mmCIF file of C-alpha atoms in Angstrom:
data_model
loop_
_atom_site.group_PDB
_atom_site.id
_atom_site.type_symbol
_atom_site.label_atom_id
_atom_site.label_comp_id
_atom_site.label_asym_id
_atom_site.label_seq_id
_atom_site.Cartn_x
_atom_site.Cartn_y
_atom_site.Cartn_z
ATOM 1 C CA ALA A 1 164.870 173.027 27.464
ATOM 2 C CA GLU A 2 162.703 175.866 28.653
ATOM 3 C CA HIS A 3 161.962 178.641 26.171
ATOM 4 C CA GLY A 4 164.996 180.920 25.878
ATOM 5 C CA ASP A 5 167.320 178.564 27.812
ATOM 6 C CA SER A 6 170.327 176.792 26.343
ATOM 7 C CA PRO A 7 169.797 173.021 26.022
ATOM 8 C CA SER A 8 171.585 170.854 28.550
ATOM 9 C CA LEU A 9 174.463 168.584 27.617
ATOM 10 C CA ILE A 10 172.267 165.495 28.025
ATOM 11 C CA GLU A 11 169.560 166.987 25.803
ATOM 12 C CA VAL A 12 172.059 167.694 23.041
ATOM 13 C CA LEU A 13 173.559 164.208 23.300
ATOM 14 C CA ASN A 14 170.113 162.638 23.047
ATOM 15 C CA SER A 15 169.034 164.789 20.130
ATOM 16 C CA PRO A 16 169.400 164.030 16.396
ATOM 17 C CA LEU A 17 172.083 166.728 16.345
ATOM 18 C CA ALA A 18 174.603 164.406 18.044
ATOM 19 C CA ARG A 19 175.315 162.361 14.902
ATOM 20 C CA TYR A 20 176.166 165.509 12.950
ATOM 21 C CA ILE A 21 178.444 166.752 15.711
ATOM 22 C CA LYS A 22 180.401 163.478 15.471
ATOM 23 C CA PHE A 23 180.677 163.887 11.711
ATOM 24 C CA ALA A 24 181.838 167.521 12.029
ATOM 25 C CA ALA A 25 184.433 166.503 14.619
ATOM 26 C CA ASN A 26 186.013 164.021 12.250
ATOM 27 C CA GLU A 27 186.015 166.569 9.425
ATOM 28 C CA CYS A 28 187.789 169.128 11.615
ATOM 29 C CA GLY A 29 190.788 166.989 12.411
ATOM 30 C CA TYR A 30 189.779 165.792 15.863
ATOM 31 C CA GLY A 31 190.048 162.123 15.020
ATOM 32 C CA GLU A 32 187.322 160.496 17.041
ATOM 33 C CA PRO A 33 187.087 162.236 20.403
ATOM 34 C CA GLU A 34 184.397 161.677 22.977
ATOM 35 C CA VAL A 35 181.340 163.652 21.936
ATOM 36 C CA GLU A 36 180.992 164.929 25.486
ATOM 37 C CA ASP A 37 184.445 166.534 25.327
ATOM 38 C CA LEU A 38 183.669 168.110 21.980
ATOM 39 C CA LEU A 39 180.401 169.549 23.250
ATOM 40 C CA VAL A 40 181.878 170.928 26.445
ATOM 41 C CA ASN A 41 184.899 172.494 24.734
ATOM 42 C CA THR A 42 183.505 173.806 21.474
ATOM 43 C CA VAL A 43 179.739 173.610 21.204
ATOM 44 C CA HIS A 44 177.895 174.032 24.487
ATOM 45 C CA PRO A 45 176.702 176.593 25.288
ATOM 46 C CA LEU A 46 177.018 178.562 22.043
ATOM 47 C CA PHE A 47 180.841 178.426 22.059
ATOM 48 C CA LEU A 48 180.847 177.395 18.418
ATOM 49 C CA LYS A 49 179.226 180.626 17.310
ATOM 50 C CA ALA A 50 181.586 182.725 19.387
ATOM 51 C CA LYS A 51 184.702 180.953 18.088
ATOM 52 C CA SER A 52 183.823 180.979 14.398
ATOM 53 C CA ALA A 53 182.354 184.487 14.267
ATOM 54 C CA ALA A 54 184.340 187.064 12.342
ATOM 55 C CA SER A 55 186.479 189.330 14.492
ATOM 56 C CA LYS A 56 189.108 191.989 14.051
ATOM 57 C CA GLY A 57 191.703 189.470 15.104
ATOM 58 C CA ASN A 58 190.782 187.276 12.137
ATOM 59 C CA ASN A 59 190.962 190.149 9.637
ATOM 60 C CA PRO A 60 193.915 192.347 10.633
ATOM 61 C CA ASN A 61 195.454 195.158 8.611
ATOM 62 C CA TRP A 62 199.156 195.142 7.716
ATOM 63 C CA TRP A 63 200.409 196.628 10.978
ATOM 64 C CA GLN A 64 198.162 194.490 13.156
ATOM 65 C CA ALA A 65 199.199 191.345 11.286
ATOM 66 C CA MET A 66 202.923 192.072 11.473
ATOM 67 C CA GLU A 67 202.764 192.921 15.181
ATOM 68 C CA SER A 68 200.603 189.945 16.152
ATOM 69 C CA ASP A 69 201.577 186.578 17.571
ATOM 70 C CA TYR A 70 201.133 185.188 14.056
ATOM 71 C CA ALA A 71 203.467 187.676 12.352
ATOM 72 C CA ASP A 72 205.613 184.912 10.832
ATOM 73 C CA GLU A 73 202.581 183.116 9.419
ATOM 74 C CA PHE A 74 201.139 186.305 7.919
ATOM 75 C CA TRP A 75 204.510 187.240 6.383
ATOM 76 C CA GLU A 76 204.765 183.788 4.822
ATOM 77 C CA ALA A 77 201.240 184.204 3.402
ATOM 78 C CA ALA A 78 202.199 187.620 1.970
ATOM 79 C CA GLN A 79 205.294 186.170 0.305
ATOM 80 C CA LEU A 80 203.192 183.394 -1.224
ATOM 81 C CA GLU A 81 200.720 185.964 -2.574
ATOM 82 C CA ILE A 82 203.481 188.003 -4.237
ATOM 83 C CA ARG A 83 205.044 184.871 -5.766
ATOM 84 C CA THR A 84 201.659 183.775 -7.098
ATOM 85 C CA LEU A 85 200.916 187.175 -8.643
ATOM 86 C CA GLU A 86 204.354 187.374 -10.253
ATOM 87 C CA GLU A 87 204.047 183.855 -11.656
ATOM 88 C CA MET A 88 200.674 184.804 -13.170
ATOM 89 C CA GLY A 89 202.234 187.871 -14.810
ATOM 90 C CA ALA A 90 199.995 190.245 -12.888
ATOM 91 C CA TRP A 91 202.346 193.222 -13.376
ATOM 92 C CA GLU A 92 205.673 194.541 -14.455
ATOM 93 C CA VAL A 93 207.858 196.800 -12.328
ATOM 94 C CA VAL A 94 208.506 200.159 -14.014
ATOM 95 C CA ASP A 95 210.108 203.500 -13.142
ATOM 96 C CA ARG A 96 207.836 206.099 -11.598
ATOM 97 C CA THR A 97 207.306 209.218 -13.728
ATOM 98 C CA PRO A 98 205.629 212.534 -12.761
ATOM 99 C CA ASP A 99 202.752 212.085 -15.243
ATOM 100 C CA MET A 100 201.551 208.786 -13.735
ATOM 101 C CA ASN A 101 198.373 208.503 -11.687
ATOM 102 C CA VAL A 102 199.649 205.951 -9.178
ATOM 103 C CA ILE A 103 196.944 204.429 -7.005
ATOM 104 C CA GLY A 104 197.602 202.792 -3.683
ATOM 105 C CA GLY A 105 197.533 199.134 -2.796
ATOM 106 C CA THR A 106 196.353 197.444 0.370
ATOM 107 C CA TRP A 107 196.825 194.113 2.075
ATOM 108 C CA ALA A 108 193.832 192.042 3.152
ATOM 109 C CA PHE A 109 194.745 189.372 5.692
ATOM 110 C CA LYS A 110 192.482 186.659 7.009
ATOM 111 C CA ILE A 111 192.724 183.769 9.428
ATOM 112 C CA LYS A 112 190.566 180.972 8.014
ATOM 113 C CA ARG A 113 189.184 178.665 10.651
ATOM 114 C CA PHE A 114 187.437 175.328 10.910
ATOM 115 C CA PRO A 115 183.834 175.477 12.216
ATOM 116 C CA ASP A 116 185.081 174.778 15.739
ATOM 117 C CA GLY A 117 187.462 177.738 15.702
ATOM 118 C CA LEU A 118 190.741 175.892 15.075
ATOM 119 C CA ILE A 119 192.997 177.698 12.598
ATOM 120 C CA LYS A 120 192.850 176.222 9.106
ATOM 121 C CA LYS A 121 195.209 178.574 7.210
ATOM 122 C CA PHE A 122 196.535 182.118 6.979
ATOM 123 C CA LYS A 123 195.605 184.006 3.829
ATOM 124 C CA ALA A 124 196.935 187.244 2.345
ATOM 125 C CA ARG A 125 195.636 189.114 -0.685
ATOM 126 C CA PHE A 126 197.141 192.206 -2.285
ATOM 127 C CA CYS A 127 194.454 194.513 -3.666
ATOM 128 C CA ALA A 128 194.438 197.746 -5.644
ATOM 129 C CA ARG A 129 192.776 200.866 -4.227
ATOM 130 C CA GLY A 130 190.006 201.194 -6.792
ATOM 131 C CA ASP A 131 188.599 204.179 -4.922
ATOM 132 C CA GLN A 132 191.632 206.175 -6.105
ATOM 133 C CA GLN A 133 191.118 205.427 -9.804
ATOM 134 C CA LEU A 134 190.206 208.219 -12.226
ATOM 135 C CA LYS A 135 187.482 207.598 -14.795
ATOM 136 C CA GLY A 136 188.814 208.004 -18.308
ATOM 137 C CA VAL A 137 192.387 207.500 -17.081
ATOM 138 C CA ASP A 138 192.504 204.241 -15.087
ATOM 139 C CA PHE A 139 189.165 202.783 -16.155
ATOM 140 C CA PHE A 140 186.338 203.215 -18.638
ATOM 141 C CA GLU A 141 183.516 200.621 -18.608
ATOM 142 C CA VAL A 142 182.709 198.808 -15.365
ATOM 143 C CA TYR A 143 179.331 197.107 -15.909
ATOM 144 C CA ALA A 144 179.187 193.337 -15.430
ATOM 145 C CA PRO A 145 175.892 191.385 -15.405
ATOM 146 C CA VAL A 146 174.717 189.159 -12.546
ATOM 147 C CA VAL A 147 172.521 186.106 -13.044
ATOM 148 C CA GLN A 148 168.790 186.514 -12.469
ATOM 149 C CA TRP A 149 167.497 184.456 -9.555
ATOM 150 C CA SER A 150 164.570 183.337 -11.693
ATOM 151 C CA THR A 151 167.153 181.658 -13.957
ATOM 152 C CA VAL A 152 168.717 179.833 -11.010
ATOM 153 C CA ARG A 153 165.310 178.650 -9.776
ATOM 154 C CA LEU A 154 164.348 177.500 -13.275
ATOM 155 C CA MET A 155 167.538 175.425 -13.584
ATOM 156 C CA LEU A 156 166.971 173.782 -10.194
ATOM 157 C CA ILE A 157 163.370 172.972 -11.160
ATOM 158 C CA LEU A 158 164.544 171.387 -14.429
ATOM 159 C CA GLN A 159 167.123 169.383 -12.487
ATOM 160 C CA ALA A 160 164.432 167.994 -10.185
ATOM 161 C CA LEU A 161 161.905 167.255 -12.939
ATOM 162 C CA LEU A 162 164.360 165.698 -15.417
ATOM 163 C CA GLY A 163 166.564 163.887 -12.907
ATOM 164 C CA LEU A 164 169.657 165.851 -13.910
ATOM 165 C CA LYS A 165 172.816 166.218 -11.833
ATOM 166 C CA SER A 166 174.304 169.575 -10.826
ATOM 167 C CA LYS A 167 177.881 170.505 -9.961
ATOM 168 C CA GLN A 168 179.264 173.689 -8.447
ATOM 169 C CA GLY A 169 182.634 175.162 -9.324
ATOM 170 C CA ASP A 170 184.699 178.038 -7.967
ATOM 171 C CA ILE A 171 187.470 179.734 -9.952
ATOM 172 C CA THR A 172 190.663 180.333 -7.995
ATOM 173 C CA CYS A 173 192.157 183.852 -8.285
ATOM 174 C CA ALA A 174 189.313 184.613 -10.681
ATOM 175 C CA PHE A 175 189.970 188.263 -11.549
ATOM 176 C CA LEU A 176 193.662 187.595 -12.195
ATOM 177 C CA HIS A 177 192.829 185.529 -15.272
ATOM 178 C CA ALA A 178 191.678 188.636 -17.173
ATOM 179 C CA ASP A 179 194.107 190.969 -18.939
ATOM 180 C CA VAL A 180 194.170 194.733 -18.572
ATOM 181 C CA PRO A 181 193.348 196.231 -22.013
ATOM 182 C CA GLU A 182 196.307 197.849 -23.736
ATOM 183 C CA ASP A 183 194.568 201.246 -23.791
ATOM 184 C CA GLU A 184 194.280 201.252 -19.979
ATOM 185 C CA LYS A 185 197.459 202.107 -18.099
ATOM 186 C CA ILE A 186 197.054 201.288 -14.424
ATOM 187 C CA HIS A 187 199.905 201.983 -12.032
ATOM 188 C CA VAL A 188 199.913 200.812 -8.424
ATOM 189 C CA GLU A 189 202.280 201.486 -5.535
ATOM 190 C CA MET A 190 204.646 198.637 -4.697
ATOM 191 C CA PRO A 191 203.176 196.306 -2.038
ATOM 192 C CA LYS A 192 204.072 197.228 1.527
ATOM 193 C CA GLY A 193 206.952 195.057 2.635
ATOM 194 C CA PHE A 194 208.172 194.628 -0.963
ATOM 195 C CA GLU A 195 208.911 198.241 -1.957
ATOM 196 C CA GLN A 196 211.600 199.218 -4.459
ATOM 197 C CA LYS A 197 212.772 202.841 -4.478
ATOM 198 C CA GLY A 198 211.496 204.823 -7.475
ATOM 199 C CA LYS A 199 209.500 201.870 -8.796
ATOM 200 C CA VAL A 200 205.765 201.217 -9.278
ATOM 201 C CA LEU A 201 203.700 198.388 -10.725
ATOM 202 C CA ARG A 202 202.125 198.574 -14.161
ATOM 203 C CA LEU A 203 199.293 196.065 -14.076
ATOM 204 C CA ARG A 204 198.932 193.418 -16.762
ATOM 205 C CA LYS A 205 196.133 191.531 -14.991
ATOM 206 C CA THR A 206 193.044 192.913 -13.286
ATOM 207 C CA LEU A 207 193.867 192.870 -9.594
ATOM 208 C CA TYR A 208 191.171 192.537 -6.980
ATOM 209 C CA GLY A 209 189.949 195.990 -6.012
ATOM 210 C CA LEU A 210 190.026 197.561 -9.493
ATOM 211 C CA ARG A 211 186.729 198.987 -10.667
ATOM 212 C CA GLN A 212 186.908 197.226 -14.018
ATOM 213 C CA SER A 213 187.945 193.821 -12.649
ATOM 214 C CA PRO A 214 184.437 192.272 -12.537
ATOM 215 C CA ARG A 215 183.728 193.368 -16.121
ATOM 216 C CA ALA A 216 187.098 192.167 -17.418
ATOM 217 C CA PHE A 217 186.648 188.775 -15.776
ATOM 218 C CA TRP A 218 183.102 188.534 -17.140
ATOM 219 C CA GLN A 219 184.379 189.101 -20.676
ATOM 220 C CA TYR A 220 187.115 186.519 -20.083
ATOM 221 C CA MET A 221 184.568 183.922 -18.913
ATOM 222 C CA THR A 222 182.261 184.630 -21.854
ATOM 223 C CA ASP A 223 185.084 184.050 -24.325
ATOM 224 C CA LYS A 224 186.254 180.846 -22.616
ATOM 225 C CA LEU A 225 182.762 179.353 -22.442
ATOM 226 C CA ASP A 226 182.202 180.219 -26.094
ATOM 227 C CA GLU A 227 185.408 178.346 -26.968
ATOM 228 C CA CYS A 228 183.913 175.315 -25.169
ATOM 229 C CA GLY A 229 180.776 175.456 -27.307
ATOM 230 C CA MET A 230 178.613 177.101 -24.624
ATOM 231 C CA LYS A 231 176.364 179.703 -26.233
ATOM 232 C CA GLN A 232 175.223 182.732 -24.273
ATOM 233 C CA SER A 233 171.455 182.967 -23.787
ATOM 234 C CA GLU A 234 169.633 186.015 -25.111
ATOM 235 C CA LEU A 235 167.283 185.859 -22.114
ATOM 236 C CA ASP A 236 169.985 185.979 -19.435
ATOM 237 C CA PRO A 237 173.619 186.913 -20.228
ATOM 238 C CA CYS A 238 174.798 184.721 -17.322
ATOM 239 C CA LEU A 239 173.199 181.583 -18.748
ATOM 240 C CA PHE A 240 175.261 179.466 -21.171
ATOM 241 C CA ILE A 241 173.846 176.478 -23.015
ATOM 242 C CA GLY A 242 175.833 173.687 -24.632
ATOM 243 C CA PRO A 243 174.832 170.468 -26.389
ATOM 244 C CA LYS A 244 174.795 168.474 -23.124
ATOM 245 C CA VAL A 245 175.579 171.005 -20.397
ATOM 246 C CA ILE A 246 173.941 174.143 -19.019
ATOM 247 C CA CYS A 247 176.082 176.619 -17.051
ATOM 248 C CA ILE A 248 175.127 179.542 -14.824
ATOM 249 C CA VAL A 249 177.802 182.106 -13.963
ATOM 250 C CA TYR A 250 177.616 184.176 -10.780
ATOM 251 C CA VAL A 251 180.787 186.307 -10.679
ATOM 252 C CA ASP A 252 183.433 183.591 -10.022
ATOM 253 C CA ASP A 253 181.019 180.780 -9.117
ATOM 254 C CA LEU A 254 179.747 178.324 -11.697
ATOM 255 C CA LEU A 255 176.712 176.044 -11.513
ATOM 256 C CA PHE A 256 176.505 173.244 -14.099
#
């Protein structure tokens, strides 16, 4: 193709990229379609980027979600989120009193898509309005360390030199594993769509959005890794070393 022009269909089909397009098609639930059809409909020219790019339609607020063509799907996702939080003991419902500092909550909706733009799932997450928290009332310490990139590079170098194997792990609902300390009383408005008159939530777990959530989860991870015999490095607080395993923690992502 000329400089600045999109490649032709024939050029794409004859390029090394074609084999990867076939693989991606199978992974995205197409079965085994003709590559030409896949290219015309989803890849060429630049349709893939346009379909998978983030848009307001993929990340609606509560009102947009409930007034959209996918209102039923978003409502089902919201119900699942509330059930999950209640099963994890994220809060208890209490009576509202005048002395409470009650912060707001917000819904974050997302349409997750396959690389070709087809809808994969509808996701809903209820978050606390951390911007409304008062220091010394709703939170105290907020610092949580982040791994040094020199540590990550060093581990990858050791892997290559020693022939080691690495594995990556992601912790589901990470922040919700950590408990709110007893000396911190955090009250949140009932989730929109699930309100109860005169009631608010007293949090027992650190919801997403709270200022102290990253720190609380970090302390939770440190304790759990210590129980597994993984000792925290003095050189990098996000590096944990065991008898046969090395672990790097980056918020809710783990690299072994």
